[in-house]
Amino acid sequence: MRPSFAIALSLLALAVALLSLSTSATGSMEPGVVADDVGGIVRDVDPDGFAWQEGVRPGQRVVELVRADQAGGWALETTDGVHAFRVNIQAAEASLRVTAAAGLAAVVLALLGLATARTRRRRAELLAVLGIVFAALPFAVVHVAPVGQATLLGAGIAPVVWIARWLPMRTPVRIALVSTGGAIAIPWLLHPGGVQPLGNILNQAWGLAIIAGTVAMVAVGTGMTPTRVLQTIAAIRVVDAAVIAAAAIVVVGLFVFGLPPVFVVVVVLLPLATYARARATIGQMLDRLLLAELRERAAIHATEEERARLSREIHDSPLQAIAGVIQQLEQQPDTSAARDSLRSVAAQLRTVATDLHPPVLDDLGLVPALEGVVRQATGDIEATMTVTNETGYTRSERPPPDVELAVYRIVQEALTNAARHSGGSHVIIEGLVAPTRIDLDVVDDGVGIDESRIDAAMRAGHMGVASMRRRAAAIDAQLEHVALQPRGTRVSVRWSG
Amino acid sequence: MKIQVLLVDDHPLVVDGIRAALRDHPEIEVAGQASSLSEARQLLSSIDSDVVLLDLRLPDGSGIDLLQEARDSVSGPAFLVLSSFLTDEYVSAAIALGASGFLLKTSPADEIVAAIKQTAEGGLAFTFEQIRASQRAAWAPLTEREHVILDGVLRGRSNDELTGDLGVSKKTVEAYLSRLFARYGVMTRTELAIHVEREQLLDLPVTARRTETDR
C-alpha cells in the first residue's frame, strides 16, 4: 500500500470530524432557553443549547411555544421584529444523529489512517490524531456512550503518544511522558461527574496546563535539558504548527463563542484573503516558511536530473564518437599515438560522466554502485562493505530509481564525512538492500557525532548533512546519527516501500 | 565455417568502426545488427550466431536484461559485452549473468578480434584482473543449473556424468564450468570444490534461492 494512502485517509478522517463538529453545535438535547409564555420575551439563552445555534437570543419576542411535555415535543418561535426564528426538538435530534454518525465515521477513518501509516509517516499520523481529537469533541458535547468515552480517552492519549513517538527523546522520557499522560487522562475521563461540557473550556485549559506542567517537570527531571526542548520545538514543522493552530481557532470559535458552522469556511478563506492583500510582506514570509523546504527539494531534484542528463549526454555523444573514430583509425598505419591520445580523452570523459552521475547506479543498481564508492574511497580511512543484497540487476528486482539515487548520495556523503571529519581509521557499510526495503548503517571508529551535533553543524552552514536530511525526507526514509561508545558514529538510513 | 557475429549497438559511429575493424578478418562475418533491445531479441531468435557484441545501454532498455534472459539457455551464442564504461562492478555483473567477456569500445581492434575468436570456441575472454575483481560477484544467486553442477563437482562427478545428470551437451557443461571458474577466480575443479565447501555456497540463504527461481 502506498504511504500517501494513509495521508489521504487521515485527511478524510479530519474532514469528516470537522463536518461532525460543525453539526454538533446543535447536537445538544437541551434547548437552553428561559422564556415567558407567548407574547412575552426570551429571558436567557445558553450558548451550549441547540436554540442558540438557530439564532434565538435574549430579548426576542415569543410568538409560539410548545413545552417539552406536550405532544410533538419542545418547539419555539420568536421574532426580533424583523426576522422570525423557529427551533424544535426534532431538528435537534436529527442533527444529533448526523453528529454521532459522522463522529463515529471519523474515528473509524482516523484509526484506519493510523493503522496504514506504517512507513513512519509523521504527517499522516498527526492528521489521524487530529481526526480523533476532533471526532471526540462532538461526543464530549452530546455524551454518546460508549463510543464517545472511548474516543475521548483516545483524544486524551493519542496526541501524547504521537508527541512521544516523534520528538527525539530518550526512551525513559518517552515512557514517562506516555504514562503520565495516561495516568492523568484516564481518571479525568472516568471521573463520576463524567466529562465536563466544553462550555467550561477554561477549566479544561487549566487542567491541560497542569498536565503540560507535569509533563515538562518529568521531562526535565529525567534528563531533557532546556536546550534540547528548544531544539525540539524548533524542529516542529511549520505545516504541523499551522494545522494545530487552525484546529485550535476552529475549536475556540465554535465552542467558546458559539459561532455558526460557516465559521469553519471563514477560517479557511480568511488567510487566503489576507495573503492576496498583503502579498508583498506577509506573502513572502509565508512563502518562505511554507515552501522553502519544498523548493529546496525541487532544487535537489532538478540538479540531479541535470547531472544525469549531462552524464548520459557525454556517454551518448562524445564517448561513442571517440570509440568509433578509434576503431576507424585502427585500420590506418602509424596512428597508434593518436589512438592512445583519444583513449586518454575517453578516460577523462568517463571520469567526468561518472562523477556527475554514476552509470553503475542506473545500469546495475545501488549495491554495485556503493561497491564502486567503497573501492575508490580515498584518504586516510579504510572502507569495507558487508551488505546483504536481495536485489538483482534488472529494474524490477531493485528499489525505485529515486530511492536508489537518494540512498546512494546519503551513503556517499556519510563516507565523505567519515573520511574528512571523524578522524577514524576505518568505516564499514553494513545492512540490507531489498527491492522494497533498505536498511543501511555507515559506522566509523572516529569521533562520535549525534543528532545534536548534527543540528549544530547544520546551523554552522554544513550543507552536506542538510542535504542528507532533505534527500531522506524526499523519499520518506529515516536518517539518524548516533554517537557510539566508546567512540565512533553510526549513520543509519531506513526506507520501506 | 565463418564465425557469425551479431552487433547490438545504437551508435552508428561505433557500429561503423567495429565493422571497419572486422573487415580485415575474413574468418569473422557480421551476420546482423540491432540498435535496440527489441531488435536484438528478434535477431537472436531468427539468426543462429556464435558471438553477440552487446552494448549495455540501449534506447529501449538495458543489455543487462538480455544477458539475464540468455543466462539459462542451454545453447545460444556467447555474449561479449562491449561497453563505454568498465569497472569491477560491471565485470562482476557480466560474469554473474553468464557473459563470456567484457571489453571497452575503445579497446584495440586486435583485442576485440581475439575475444570474438576465443568466445566463439566456447572459451572466456576475461583478463586475469577482471576475473580477480569478479570474486565480488559471489553474492549473486546461483541458477538451478549452476547449483546442480557445483553439487556434482563437490561429489566428484565427471563431465560425462554431469552431461547425463543435466541432459545437456558436454560443451555446455564445459561452458558452465569455465564460467564458474571465472566467477570464483579458480583454475581447476579441485580448487572450485574447495571453494564451494569452504564458502558453503550450496547453503545460500533461502531468499537468494527464491530470487533465482522467480526469474
CSV table of C-alpha atoms in Angstrom, one decimal, chain A residues 394, chain B residues 6 8 34-47 52 54 58 60-70 79:
chain,number,residue,atom,x,y,z
A,394,THR,CA,17.1,-5.7,-13.6
B,6,LEU,CA,25.7,-10.0,-34.1
B,8,VAL,CA,23.9,-4.8,-30.8
B,34,ALA,CA,20.4,-4.4,-33.9
B,35,SER,CA,20.1,-0.9,-32.5
B,36,SER,CA,17.6,-1.6,-29.7
B,37,LEU,CA,16.7,-4.3,-27.2
B,38,SER,CA,13.6,-5.4,-29.2
B,39,GLU,CA,15.5,-5.6,-32.4
B,40,ALA,CA,18.2,-7.6,-30.7
B,41,ARG,CA,15.6,-10.1,-29.3
B,42,GLN,CA,14.2,-10.6,-32.8
B,43,LEU,CA,17.6,-11.0,-34.3
B,44,LEU,CA,18.6,-13.6,-31.6
B,45,SER,CA,15.5,-15.7,-32.3
B,46,SER,CA,15.9,-15.5,-36.1
B,47,ILE,CA,19.7,-15.8,-36.7
B,52,VAL,CA,26.9,-11.3,-29.8
B,54,LEU,CA,26.5,-6.3,-26.8
B,58,LEU,CA,20.2,0.7,-25.4
B,60,ASP,CA,14.6,0.9,-25.0
B,61,GLY,CA,16.3,-0.8,-22.1
B,62,SER,CA,19.4,-2.4,-20.7
B,63,GLY,CA,21.6,-5.0,-22.3
B,64,ILE,CA,21.7,-6.5,-18.7
B,65,ASP,CA,18.1,-7.7,-19.4
B,66,LEU,CA,19.3,-9.5,-22.5
B,67,LEU,CA,22.1,-11.2,-20.5
B,68,GLN,CA,19.6,-12.2,-17.8
B,69,GLU,CA,17.2,-13.7,-20.4
B,70,ALA,CA,20.0,-15.6,-22.1
B,79,PHE,CA,27.9,-12.7,-25.2
